[in-house]
Coordinates of C-alpha atoms in Angstrom, one line a residue:
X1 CA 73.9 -51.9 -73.2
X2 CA 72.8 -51.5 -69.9
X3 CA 69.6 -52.3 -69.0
X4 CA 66.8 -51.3 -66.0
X5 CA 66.2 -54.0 -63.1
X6 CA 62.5 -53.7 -63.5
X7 CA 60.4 -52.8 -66.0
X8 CA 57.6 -50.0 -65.7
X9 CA 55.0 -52.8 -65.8
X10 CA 56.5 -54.0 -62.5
X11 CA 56.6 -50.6 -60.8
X12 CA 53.1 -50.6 -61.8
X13 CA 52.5 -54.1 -60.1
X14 CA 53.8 -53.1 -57.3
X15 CA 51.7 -49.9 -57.1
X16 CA 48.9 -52.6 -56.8
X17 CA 50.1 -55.1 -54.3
X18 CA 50.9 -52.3 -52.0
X19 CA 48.5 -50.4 -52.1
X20 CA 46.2 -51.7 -49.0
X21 CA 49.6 -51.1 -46.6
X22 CA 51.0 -47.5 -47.8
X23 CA 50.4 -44.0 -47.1
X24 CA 49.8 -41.9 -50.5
X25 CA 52.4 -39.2 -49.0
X26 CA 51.4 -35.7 -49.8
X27 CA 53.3 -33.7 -51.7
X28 CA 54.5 -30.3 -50.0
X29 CA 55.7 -27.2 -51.4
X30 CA 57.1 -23.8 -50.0
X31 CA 56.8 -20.3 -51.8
X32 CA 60.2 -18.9 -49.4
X33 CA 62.1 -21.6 -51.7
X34 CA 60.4 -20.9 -54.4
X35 CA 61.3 -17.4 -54.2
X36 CA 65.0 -18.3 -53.3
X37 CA 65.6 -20.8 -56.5
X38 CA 63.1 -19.4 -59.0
X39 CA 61.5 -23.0 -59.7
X40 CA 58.2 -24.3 -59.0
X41 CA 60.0 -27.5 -56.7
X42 CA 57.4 -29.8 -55.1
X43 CA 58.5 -32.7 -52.0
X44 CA 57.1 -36.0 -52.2
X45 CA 56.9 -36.4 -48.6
X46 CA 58.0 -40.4 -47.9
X47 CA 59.3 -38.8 -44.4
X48 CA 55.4 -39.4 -43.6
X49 CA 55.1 -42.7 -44.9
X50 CA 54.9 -46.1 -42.9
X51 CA 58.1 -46.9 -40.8
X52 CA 58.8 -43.1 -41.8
X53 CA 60.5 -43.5 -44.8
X54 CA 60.0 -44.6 -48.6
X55 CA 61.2 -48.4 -47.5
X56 CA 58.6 -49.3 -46.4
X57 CA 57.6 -49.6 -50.7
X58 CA 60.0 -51.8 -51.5
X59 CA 60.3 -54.1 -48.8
X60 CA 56.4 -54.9 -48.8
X61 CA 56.5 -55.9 -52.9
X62 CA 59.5 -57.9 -52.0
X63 CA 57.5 -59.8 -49.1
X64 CA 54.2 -59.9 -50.1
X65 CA 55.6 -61.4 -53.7
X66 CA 57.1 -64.4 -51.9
X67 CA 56.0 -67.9 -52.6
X68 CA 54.2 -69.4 -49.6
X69 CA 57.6 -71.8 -48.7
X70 CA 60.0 -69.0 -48.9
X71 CA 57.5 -66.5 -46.7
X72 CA 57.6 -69.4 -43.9
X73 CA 61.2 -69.9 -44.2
X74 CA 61.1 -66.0 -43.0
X75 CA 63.0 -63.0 -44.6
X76 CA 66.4 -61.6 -43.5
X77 CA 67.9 -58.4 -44.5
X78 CA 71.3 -55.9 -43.2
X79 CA 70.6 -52.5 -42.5
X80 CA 71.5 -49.4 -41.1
X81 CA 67.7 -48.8 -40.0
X82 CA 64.9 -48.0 -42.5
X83 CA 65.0 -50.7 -45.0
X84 CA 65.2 -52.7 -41.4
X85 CA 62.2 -51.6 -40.2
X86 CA 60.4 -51.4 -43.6
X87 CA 61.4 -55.4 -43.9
X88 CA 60.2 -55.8 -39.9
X89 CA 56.8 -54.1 -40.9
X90 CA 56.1 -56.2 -44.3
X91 CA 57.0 -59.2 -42.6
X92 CA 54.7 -58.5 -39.6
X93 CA 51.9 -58.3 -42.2
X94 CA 52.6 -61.4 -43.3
X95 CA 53.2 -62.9 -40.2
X96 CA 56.2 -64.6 -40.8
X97 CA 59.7 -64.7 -39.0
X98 CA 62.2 -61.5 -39.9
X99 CA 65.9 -61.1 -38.9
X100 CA 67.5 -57.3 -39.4
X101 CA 71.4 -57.5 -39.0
X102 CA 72.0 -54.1 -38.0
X103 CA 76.0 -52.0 -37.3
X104 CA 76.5 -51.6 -33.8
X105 CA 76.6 -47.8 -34.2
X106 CA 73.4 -47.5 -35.9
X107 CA 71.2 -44.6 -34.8
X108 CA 68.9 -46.0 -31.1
X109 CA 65.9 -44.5 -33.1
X110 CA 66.6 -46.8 -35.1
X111 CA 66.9 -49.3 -33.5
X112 CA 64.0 -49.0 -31.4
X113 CA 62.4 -48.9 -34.7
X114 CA 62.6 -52.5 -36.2
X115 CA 62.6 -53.9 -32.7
X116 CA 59.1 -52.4 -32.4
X117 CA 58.4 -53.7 -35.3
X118 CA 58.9 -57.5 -34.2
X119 CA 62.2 -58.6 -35.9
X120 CA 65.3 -60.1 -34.3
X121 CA 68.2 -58.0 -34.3
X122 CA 71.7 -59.2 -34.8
X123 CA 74.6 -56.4 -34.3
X124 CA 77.3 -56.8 -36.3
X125 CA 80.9 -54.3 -37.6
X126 CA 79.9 -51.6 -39.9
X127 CA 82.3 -53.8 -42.7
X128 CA 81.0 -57.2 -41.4
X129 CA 77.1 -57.1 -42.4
X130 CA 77.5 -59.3 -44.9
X131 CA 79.0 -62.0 -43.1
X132 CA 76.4 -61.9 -40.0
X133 CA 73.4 -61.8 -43.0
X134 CA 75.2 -65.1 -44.3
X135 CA 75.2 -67.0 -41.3
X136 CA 71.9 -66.0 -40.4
X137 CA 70.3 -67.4 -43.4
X138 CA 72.5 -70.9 -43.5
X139 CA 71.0 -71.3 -40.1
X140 CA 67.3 -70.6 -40.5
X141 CA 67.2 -70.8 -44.2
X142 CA 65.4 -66.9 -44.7
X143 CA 64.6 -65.6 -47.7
X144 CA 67.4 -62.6 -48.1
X145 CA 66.0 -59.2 -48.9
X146 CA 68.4 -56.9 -50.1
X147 CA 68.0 -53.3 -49.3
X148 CA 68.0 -52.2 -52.9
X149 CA 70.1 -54.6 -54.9
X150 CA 66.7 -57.2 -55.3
X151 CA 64.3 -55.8 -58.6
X152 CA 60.9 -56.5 -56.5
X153 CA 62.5 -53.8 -53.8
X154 CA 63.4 -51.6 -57.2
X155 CA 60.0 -51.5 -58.2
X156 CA 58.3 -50.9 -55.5
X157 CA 60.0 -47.9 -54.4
X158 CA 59.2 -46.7 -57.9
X159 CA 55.7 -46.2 -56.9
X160 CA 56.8 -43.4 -54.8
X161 CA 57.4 -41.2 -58.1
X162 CA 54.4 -42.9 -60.0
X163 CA 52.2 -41.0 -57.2
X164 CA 54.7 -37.9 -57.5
X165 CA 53.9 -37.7 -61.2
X166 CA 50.2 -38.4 -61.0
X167 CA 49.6 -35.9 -58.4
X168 CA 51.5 -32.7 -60.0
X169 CA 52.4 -33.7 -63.5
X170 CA 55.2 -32.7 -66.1
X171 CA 58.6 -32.1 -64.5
X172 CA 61.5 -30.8 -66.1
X173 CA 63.9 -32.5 -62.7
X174 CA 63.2 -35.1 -60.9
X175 CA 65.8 -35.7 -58.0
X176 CA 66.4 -38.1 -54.9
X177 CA 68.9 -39.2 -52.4
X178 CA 71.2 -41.5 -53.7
X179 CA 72.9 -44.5 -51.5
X180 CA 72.6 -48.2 -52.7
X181 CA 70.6 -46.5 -55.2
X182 CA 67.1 -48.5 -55.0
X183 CA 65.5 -45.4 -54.5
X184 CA 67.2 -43.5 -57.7
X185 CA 66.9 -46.7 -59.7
X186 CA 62.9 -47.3 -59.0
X187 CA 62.5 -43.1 -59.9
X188 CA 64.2 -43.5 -62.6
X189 CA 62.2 -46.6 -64.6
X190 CA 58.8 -44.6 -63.5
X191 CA 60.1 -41.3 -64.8
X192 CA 61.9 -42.2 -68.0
X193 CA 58.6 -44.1 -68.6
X194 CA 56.7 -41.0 -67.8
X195 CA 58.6 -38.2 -68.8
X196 CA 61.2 -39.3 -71.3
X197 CA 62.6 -36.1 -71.4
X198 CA 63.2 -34.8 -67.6
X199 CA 66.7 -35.1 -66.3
X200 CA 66.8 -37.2 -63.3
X201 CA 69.0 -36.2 -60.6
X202 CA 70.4 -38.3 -57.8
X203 CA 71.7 -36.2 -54.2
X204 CA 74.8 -37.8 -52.9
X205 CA 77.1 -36.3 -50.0
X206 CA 80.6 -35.5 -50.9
X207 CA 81.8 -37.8 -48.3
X208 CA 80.3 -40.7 -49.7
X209 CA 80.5 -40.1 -53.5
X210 CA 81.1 -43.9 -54.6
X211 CA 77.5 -43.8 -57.0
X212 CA 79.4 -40.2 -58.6
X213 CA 82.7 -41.9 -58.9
X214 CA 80.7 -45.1 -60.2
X215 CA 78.4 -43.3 -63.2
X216 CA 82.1 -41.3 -64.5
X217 CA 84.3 -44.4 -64.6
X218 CA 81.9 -46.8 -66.1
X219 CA 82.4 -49.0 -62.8
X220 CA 81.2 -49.7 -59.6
X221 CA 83.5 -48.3 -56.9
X222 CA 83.6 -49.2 -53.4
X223 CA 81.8 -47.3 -50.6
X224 CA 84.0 -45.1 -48.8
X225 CA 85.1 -46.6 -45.4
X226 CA 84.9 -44.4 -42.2
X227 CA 83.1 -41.6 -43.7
X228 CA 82.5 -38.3 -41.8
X229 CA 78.8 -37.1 -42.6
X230 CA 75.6 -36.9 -41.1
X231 CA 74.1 -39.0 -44.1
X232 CA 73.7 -42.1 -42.5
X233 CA 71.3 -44.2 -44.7
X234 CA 73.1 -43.3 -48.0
X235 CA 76.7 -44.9 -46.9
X236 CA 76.3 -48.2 -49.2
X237 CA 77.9 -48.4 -52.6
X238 CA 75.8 -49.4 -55.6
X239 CA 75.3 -52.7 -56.1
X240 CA 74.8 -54.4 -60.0
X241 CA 71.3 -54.1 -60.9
X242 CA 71.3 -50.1 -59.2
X243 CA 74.4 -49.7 -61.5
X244 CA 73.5 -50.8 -64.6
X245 CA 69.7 -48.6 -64.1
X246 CA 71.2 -45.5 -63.8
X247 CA 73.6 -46.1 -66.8
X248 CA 70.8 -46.6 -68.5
X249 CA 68.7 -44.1 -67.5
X250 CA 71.4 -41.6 -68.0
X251 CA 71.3 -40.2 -64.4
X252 CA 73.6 -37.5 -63.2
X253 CA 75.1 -36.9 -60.3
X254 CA 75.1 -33.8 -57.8
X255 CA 77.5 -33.5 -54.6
X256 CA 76.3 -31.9 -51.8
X257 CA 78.9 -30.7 -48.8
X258 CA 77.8 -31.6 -45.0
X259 CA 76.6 -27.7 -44.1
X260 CA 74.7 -27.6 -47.0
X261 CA 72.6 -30.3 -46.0
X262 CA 72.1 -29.0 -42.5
X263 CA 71.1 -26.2 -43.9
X264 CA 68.6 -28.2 -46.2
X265 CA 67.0 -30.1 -43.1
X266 CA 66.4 -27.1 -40.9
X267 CA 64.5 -25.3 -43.7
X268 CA 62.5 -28.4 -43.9
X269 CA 61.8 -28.2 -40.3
X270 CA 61.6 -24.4 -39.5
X271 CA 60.0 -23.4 -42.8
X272 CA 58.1 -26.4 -43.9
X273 CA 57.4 -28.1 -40.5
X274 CA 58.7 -31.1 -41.8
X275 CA 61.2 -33.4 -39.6
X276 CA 63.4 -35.0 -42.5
X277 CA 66.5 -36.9 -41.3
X278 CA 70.1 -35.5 -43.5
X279 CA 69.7 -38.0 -45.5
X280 CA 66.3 -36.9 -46.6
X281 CA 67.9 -33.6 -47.1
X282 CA 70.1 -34.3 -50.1
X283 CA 67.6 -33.5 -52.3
X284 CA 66.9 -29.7 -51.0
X285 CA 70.4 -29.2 -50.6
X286 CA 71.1 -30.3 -54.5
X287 CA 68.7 -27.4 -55.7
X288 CA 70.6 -25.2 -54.4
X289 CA 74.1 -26.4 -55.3
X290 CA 72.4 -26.7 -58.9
X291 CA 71.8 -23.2 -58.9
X292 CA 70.8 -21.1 -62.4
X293 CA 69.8 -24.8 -63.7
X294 CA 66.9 -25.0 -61.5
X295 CA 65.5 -21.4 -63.0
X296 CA 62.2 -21.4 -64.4
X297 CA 61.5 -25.4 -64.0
X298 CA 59.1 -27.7 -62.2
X299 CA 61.5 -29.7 -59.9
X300 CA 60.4 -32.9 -58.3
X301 CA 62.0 -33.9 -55.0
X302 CA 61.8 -37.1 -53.1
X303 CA 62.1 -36.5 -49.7
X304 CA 63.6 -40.3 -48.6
X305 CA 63.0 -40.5 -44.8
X306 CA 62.7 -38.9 -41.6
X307 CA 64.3 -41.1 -38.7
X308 CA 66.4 -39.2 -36.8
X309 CA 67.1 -38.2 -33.0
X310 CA 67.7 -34.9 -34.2
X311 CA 71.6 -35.1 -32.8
X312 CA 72.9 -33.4 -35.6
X313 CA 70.8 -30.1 -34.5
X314 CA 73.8 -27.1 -33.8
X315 CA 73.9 -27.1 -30.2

Protein backbone atom coordinates (compact mmCIF):
# COMPACT_ATOMS: atom_id res chain seq x y z
CA UNK A 1 0.00 0.00 0.00
CA UNK A 2 1.25 3.22 -0.83
CA UNK A 3 2.07 5.44 1.58
CA UNK A 4 2.47 9.66 2.04
CA UNK A 5 6.21 11.04 2.13
CA UNK A 6 5.38 13.08 5.17
CA UNK A 7 3.23 12.88 7.73
CA UNK A 8 0.67 15.78 8.78
CA UNK A 9 2.75 16.27 11.94
CA UNK A 10 5.61 17.22 9.64
CA UNK A 11 3.59 19.67 7.54
CA UNK A 12 2.73 21.05 10.72
CA UNK A 13 6.50 21.31 11.73
CA UNK A 14 7.27 22.95 8.97
CA UNK A 15 4.41 25.50 9.35
CA UNK A 16 6.56 26.33 12.47
CA UNK A 17 10.11 26.58 11.24
CA UNK A 18 9.00 28.77 8.48
CA UNK A 19 7.10 30.80 9.83
CA UNK A 20 9.55 33.89 10.59
CA UNK A 21 10.51 33.85 6.57
CA UNK A 22 6.98 33.40 4.64
CA UNK A 23 4.29 35.57 3.58
CA UNK A 24 0.76 34.24 4.87
CA UNK A 25 -0.56 34.76 1.07
CA UNK A 26 -4.08 36.08 0.90
CA UNK A 27 -6.58 34.34 -0.40
CA UNK A 28 -8.51 36.01 -3.40
CA UNK A 29 -11.78 35.45 -4.87
CA UNK A 30 -13.89 36.83 -7.89
CA UNK A 31 -17.72 36.97 -8.12
CA UNK A 32 -17.45 37.17 -12.50
CA UNK A 33 -16.10 33.42 -11.94
CA UNK A 34 -18.24 32.75 -9.53
CA UNK A 35 -21.02 33.61 -11.62
CA UNK A 36 -19.47 31.77 -14.68
CA UNK A 37 -18.91 28.21 -12.71
CA UNK A 38 -21.60 28.39 -10.11
CA UNK A 39 -19.08 27.52 -7.11
CA UNK A 40 -17.87 29.54 -4.32
CA UNK A 41 -13.86 28.97 -5.65
CA UNK A 42 -11.21 30.85 -3.52
CA UNK A 43 -7.11 31.36 -4.78
CA UNK A 44 -4.45 30.85 -2.35
CA UNK A 45 -2.36 33.38 -3.76
CA UNK A 46 1.54 31.76 -3.53
CA UNK A 47 2.04 34.15 -6.79
CA UNK A 48 2.57 36.77 -3.83
CA UNK A 49 4.80 34.85 -1.70
CA UNK A 50 8.69 35.12 -1.30
CA UNK A 51 10.76 34.47 -4.54
CA UNK A 52 7.04 34.70 -6.05
CA UNK A 53 6.01 31.41 -5.84
CA UNK A 54 4.95 28.63 -3.22
CA UNK A 55 8.84 27.29 -3.25
CA UNK A 56 10.00 29.30 -1.39
CA UNK A 57 7.96 26.67 1.54
CA UNK A 58 9.67 23.88 0.82
CA UNK A 59 13.04 24.79 0.13
CA UNK A 60 13.29 26.82 3.56
CA UNK A 61 12.12 23.53 5.79
CA UNK A 62 14.58 21.65 3.70
CA UNK A 63 17.52 24.23 4.61
CA UNK A 64 16.75 25.43 7.75
CA UNK A 65 16.34 21.44 8.87
CA UNK A 66 19.94 20.76 8.00
CA UNK A 67 22.48 19.62 10.46
CA UNK A 68 25.17 22.30 11.07
CA UNK A 69 27.97 20.10 8.76
CA UNK A 70 25.68 19.52 5.94
CA UNK A 71 24.48 23.48 5.97
CA UNK A 72 28.39 24.42 5.67
CA UNK A 73 28.96 21.91 3.03
CA UNK A 74 26.22 24.24 1.11
CA UNK A 75 23.06 23.04 -0.73
CA UNK A 76 22.70 22.34 -4.51
CA UNK A 77 19.61 21.86 -6.43
CA UNK A 78 18.48 21.65 -10.63
CA UNK A 79 15.87 23.81 -11.70
CA UNK A 80 13.91 25.45 -14.16
CA UNK A 81 13.60 28.69 -11.88
CA UNK A 82 11.48 28.80 -8.77
CA UNK A 83 12.50 26.02 -6.73
CA UNK A 84 16.05 27.77 -7.75
CA UNK A 85 15.41 30.80 -6.41
CA UNK A 86 13.37 29.47 -3.43
CA UNK A 87 16.71 27.23 -2.63
CA UNK A 88 19.00 30.63 -3.39
CA UNK A 89 16.69 32.58 -0.84
CA UNK A 90 16.74 29.79 2.10
CA UNK A 91 20.28 29.37 1.71
CA UNK A 92 20.95 33.20 1.87
CA UNK A 93 19.15 33.06 5.29
CA UNK A 94 21.34 30.72 6.36
CA UNK A 95 24.24 32.06 5.03
CA UNK A 96 25.74 29.19 3.48
CA UNK A 97 27.00 28.42 -0.12
CA UNK A 98 24.03 27.43 -2.89
CA UNK A 99 24.61 26.14 -6.42
CA UNK A 100 21.20 26.14 -8.93
CA UNK A 101 21.96 24.12 -12.14
CA UNK A 102 19.57 25.63 -14.30
CA UNK A 103 18.54 24.52 -18.58
CA UNK A 104 20.01 26.85 -20.86
CA UNK A 105 16.61 27.94 -22.17
CA UNK A 106 15.11 28.72 -18.85
CA UNK A 107 13.07 31.90 -18.69
CA UNK A 108 15.85 35.36 -18.10
CA UNK A 109 13.26 36.26 -15.32
CA UNK A 110 14.33 33.61 -14.07
CA UNK A 111 17.35 33.62 -14.15
CA UNK A 112 17.88 37.03 -12.92
CA UNK A 113 15.95 35.57 -10.11
CA UNK A 114 18.33 33.09 -8.30
CA UNK A 115 21.24 35.13 -9.40
CA UNK A 116 19.85 37.97 -7.29
CA UNK A 117 19.39 35.83 -4.86
CA UNK A 118 23.27 34.90 -4.41
CA UNK A 119 23.56 31.36 -5.79
CA UNK A 120 25.94 30.12 -8.48
CA UNK A 121 24.47 29.12 -11.57
CA UNK A 122 25.55 26.29 -13.76
CA UNK A 123 23.68 25.92 -17.27
CA UNK A 124 23.28 22.73 -18.38
CA UNK A 125 20.79 20.62 -21.59
CA UNK A 126 17.19 20.52 -20.63
CA UNK A 127 17.97 16.29 -20.44
CA UNK A 128 21.37 16.78 -18.77
CA UNK A 129 20.41 18.38 -15.24
CA UNK A 130 21.12 15.53 -13.57
CA UNK A 131 24.48 14.93 -14.61
CA UNK A 132 25.71 18.77 -13.98
CA UNK A 133 23.76 18.41 -10.23
CA UNK A 134 26.09 15.24 -9.85
CA UNK A 135 29.30 16.69 -10.61
CA UNK A 136 28.59 19.69 -8.78
CA UNK A 137 28.09 17.98 -5.57
CA UNK A 138 31.22 15.32 -5.99
CA UNK A 139 33.17 18.48 -6.18
CA UNK A 140 31.98 20.69 -3.30
CA UNK A 141 30.31 17.98 -1.36
CA UNK A 142 26.51 20.06 -1.18
CA UNK A 143 23.80 18.94 0.41
CA UNK A 144 21.34 18.02 -2.70
CA UNK A 145 17.92 19.57 -2.45
CA UNK A 146 15.56 18.04 -4.71
CA UNK A 147 12.75 20.20 -6.08
CA UNK A 148 10.05 17.99 -4.81
CA UNK A 149 11.28 14.41 -4.58
CA UNK A 150 12.95 15.29 -0.75
CA UNK A 151 9.83 14.75 2.19
CA UNK A 152 11.23 18.03 4.20
CA UNK A 153 10.45 20.03 0.63
CA UNK A 154 6.90 17.86 0.72
CA UNK A 155 6.01 19.13 3.88
CA UNK A 156 6.71 22.35 3.74
CA UNK A 157 4.81 23.24 0.74
CA UNK A 158 1.93 21.65 2.59
CA UNK A 159 1.69 24.58 4.77
CA UNK A 160 0.43 26.43 1.80
CA UNK A 161 -3.04 24.53 2.15
CA UNK A 162 -2.83 24.35 6.01
CA UNK A 163 -3.24 28.31 5.80
CA UNK A 164 -5.84 27.79 2.80
CA UNK A 165 -7.92 25.64 5.05
CA UNK A 166 -7.61 27.70 8.20
CA UNK A 167 -8.45 30.90 6.50
CA UNK A 168 -11.85 29.71 4.56
CA UNK A 169 -12.67 26.27 5.91
CA UNK A 170 -14.58 23.15 4.51
CA UNK A 171 -13.97 22.50 0.81
CA UNK A 172 -15.57 20.13 -1.19
CA UNK A 173 -12.25 20.53 -4.09
CA UNK A 174 -9.14 21.32 -3.49
CA UNK A 175 -6.93 21.63 -6.69
CA UNK A 176 -3.17 22.60 -7.76
CA UNK A 177 -0.78 22.60 -10.54
CA UNK A 178 0.78 19.38 -10.88
CA UNK A 179 4.64 18.89 -12.23
CA UNK A 180 7.10 16.87 -10.01
CA UNK A 181 4.19 16.88 -7.86
CA UNK A 182 5.74 18.36 -4.41
CA UNK A 183 3.19 20.80 -4.48
CA UNK A 184 0.03 18.18 -5.04
CA UNK A 185 1.79 15.75 -2.70
CA UNK A 186 2.25 18.36 0.37
CA UNK A 187 -1.83 19.49 -0.43
CA UNK A 188 -2.74 16.41 -0.34
CA UNK A 189 -1.27 15.10 3.36
CA UNK A 190 -2.70 18.59 4.85
CA UNK A 191 -6.09 18.05 3.21
CA UNK A 192 -6.79 14.43 3.58
CA UNK A 193 -5.74 15.18 7.19
CA UNK A 194 -8.14 18.00 7.17
CA UNK A 195 -10.92 17.20 5.13
CA UNK A 196 -10.99 13.52 4.63
CA UNK A 197 -13.67 13.71 2.39
CA UNK A 198 -12.79 16.60 -0.37
CA UNK A 199 -11.54 15.37 -3.72
CA UNK A 200 -8.18 16.69 -4.40
CA UNK A 201 -7.50 17.66 -7.81
CA UNK A 202 -4.10 18.10 -9.54
CA UNK A 203 -3.98 20.66 -12.97
CA UNK A 204 -1.70 19.18 -15.51
CA UNK A 205 -1.29 20.44 -19.27
CA UNK A 206 -2.08 18.06 -21.95
CA UNK A 207 1.30 18.34 -23.25
CA UNK A 208 2.98 17.21 -20.34
CA UNK A 209 0.54 14.59 -18.96
CA UNK A 210 3.28 12.02 -17.49
CA UNK A 211 1.67 12.42 -13.55
CA UNK A 212 -2.05 11.43 -15.58
CA UNK A 213 -0.50 8.66 -17.49
CA UNK A 214 1.47 7.76 -14.10
CA UNK A 215 -1.91 7.64 -11.48
CA UNK A 216 -3.87 5.21 -14.60
CA UNK A 217 -1.09 2.73 -15.16
CA UNK A 218 0.06 2.22 -11.67
CA UNK A 219 3.64 3.50 -12.76
CA UNK A 220 5.72 6.28 -13.08
CA UNK A 221 6.09 7.34 -16.70
CA UNK A 222 8.64 9.47 -18.12
CA UNK A 223 8.30 13.22 -18.66
CA UNK A 224 7.53 14.03 -22.16
CA UNK A 225 10.66 15.32 -24.06
CA UNK A 226 10.32 18.53 -26.21
CA UNK A 227 7.02 19.51 -25.10
CA UNK A 228 5.12 22.39 -26.76
CA UNK A 229 3.35 24.48 -23.86
CA UNK A 230 3.70 27.55 -22.07
CA UNK A 231 3.76 25.48 -18.71
CA UNK A 232 7.21 25.75 -18.01
CA UNK A 233 7.62 24.85 -14.22
CA UNK A 234 5.42 21.73 -14.41
CA UNK A 235 7.60 19.77 -17.30
CA UNK A 236 9.24 17.21 -14.65
CA UNK A 237 7.87 13.73 -14.29
CA UNK A 238 7.00 12.42 -10.76
CA UNK A 239 9.53 11.21 -8.87
CA UNK A 240 8.92 8.03 -6.04
CA UNK A 241 7.93 9.57 -2.94
CA UNK A 242 5.34 12.29 -5.25
CA UNK A 243 4.09 8.93 -6.72
CA UNK A 244 3.40 6.84 -4.16
CA UNK A 245 1.44 10.24 -2.10
CA UNK A 246 -0.92 10.69 -4.65
CA UNK A 247 -1.75 6.91 -4.99
CA UNK A 248 -2.45 7.11 -1.72
CA UNK A 249 -4.28 10.01 -1.46
CA UNK A 250 -6.38 8.96 -4.29
CA UNK A 251 -5.75 12.14 -6.40
CA UNK A 252 -7.30 12.59 -9.78
CA UNK A 253 -6.18 13.99 -12.56
CA UNK A 254 -7.50 16.93 -14.94
CA UNK A 255 -5.94 17.87 -18.45
CA UNK A 256 -6.02 21.21 -19.42
CA UNK A 257 -5.24 22.25 -23.38
CA UNK A 258 -2.66 25.30 -23.96
CA UNK A 259 -5.69 28.08 -24.85
CA UNK A 260 -7.41 27.15 -21.97
CA UNK A 261 -4.72 28.20 -19.78
CA UNK A 262 -4.11 31.43 -21.55
CA UNK A 263 -7.34 32.06 -21.10
CA UNK A 264 -7.06 31.17 -17.31
CA UNK A 265 -4.01 33.69 -16.80
CA UNK A 266 -5.53 36.65 -18.48
CA UNK A 267 -8.63 36.43 -16.29
CA UNK A 268 -6.24 36.40 -13.40
CA UNK A 269 -4.68 39.43 -14.66
CA UNK A 270 -7.58 41.48 -16.30
CA UNK A 271 -10.18 40.43 -13.81
CA UNK A 272 -8.40 39.67 -10.67
CA UNK A 273 -5.35 41.94 -11.04
CA UNK A 274 -3.22 39.15 -10.38
CA UNK A 275 0.04 38.40 -12.55
CA UNK A 276 0.23 34.45 -12.38
CA UNK A 277 2.67 32.75 -14.70
CA UNK A 278 0.74 29.56 -17.08
CA UNK A 279 1.80 27.52 -14.87
CA UNK A 280 -0.05 29.06 -12.03
CA UNK A 281 -2.92 29.00 -14.32
CA UNK A 282 -3.73 25.21 -14.40
CA UNK A 283 -5.72 25.47 -11.66
CA UNK A 284 -8.42 28.14 -13.12
CA UNK A 285 -8.26 26.60 -16.30
CA UNK A 286 -9.21 22.99 -14.58
CA UNK A 287 -12.53 24.48 -13.15
CA UNK A 288 -13.61 25.20 -16.12
CA UNK A 289 -12.68 21.98 -18.07
CA UNK A 290 -14.46 20.29 -14.89
CA UNK A 291 -17.45 21.94 -15.62
CA UNK A 292 -21.14 20.76 -13.98
CA UNK A 293 -18.70 19.10 -11.17
CA UNK A 294 -17.77 22.29 -9.85
CA UNK A 295 -21.65 23.34 -9.38
CA UNK A 296 -22.71 24.32 -6.06
CA UNK A 297 -19.12 23.54 -4.23
CA UNK A 298 -16.54 25.47 -2.28
CA UNK A 299 -13.42 25.00 -4.55
CA UNK A 300 -9.99 25.63 -3.23
CA UNK A 301 -7.25 26.66 -5.73
CA UNK A 302 -3.59 26.96 -5.31
CA UNK A 303 -2.34 29.52 -7.35
CA UNK A 304 1.64 28.00 -7.72
CA UNK A 305 3.66 31.08 -8.92
CA UNK A 306 3.87 34.13 -10.80
CA UNK A 307 7.43 34.44 -12.63
CA UNK A 308 6.95 35.26 -15.97
CA UNK A 309 8.10 37.87 -18.61
CA UNK A 310 4.75 37.89 -19.83
CA UNK A 311 5.94 36.54 -23.54
CA UNK A 312 3.20 34.39 -23.85
CA UNK A 313 0.74 37.52 -23.86
CA UNK A 314 -1.20 37.43 -27.72
CA UNK A 315 0.64 39.86 -29.51
Amino acid sequence: MPQPAASFEDVLAAAERIFPHVHRTPVATSSTLRSEVDADVFFKCENLQKVGAFKARGALNAVLSLSAEDADRGVVTHSSGNHGAALAYAAAIRRIPCTVVMPDNAPQVKIEAVRGYGATIEFCTQLGREEATAEVIARTGATMVHPFNNAAVIAGQGTAALELIDDVGNLDIVITPVGGGGLMSGTAITTRNLLPDARIIGAEPAEVDDAYRSLQTGEIQPRVVSPDTLADGLLTALGDLTFATLQWAGIEIQLVDEPEIVAAALFHIHRMKLVVEPSGAVGLAAIRKLGEAVAGKRVGVIISGGNTDLSWLPG
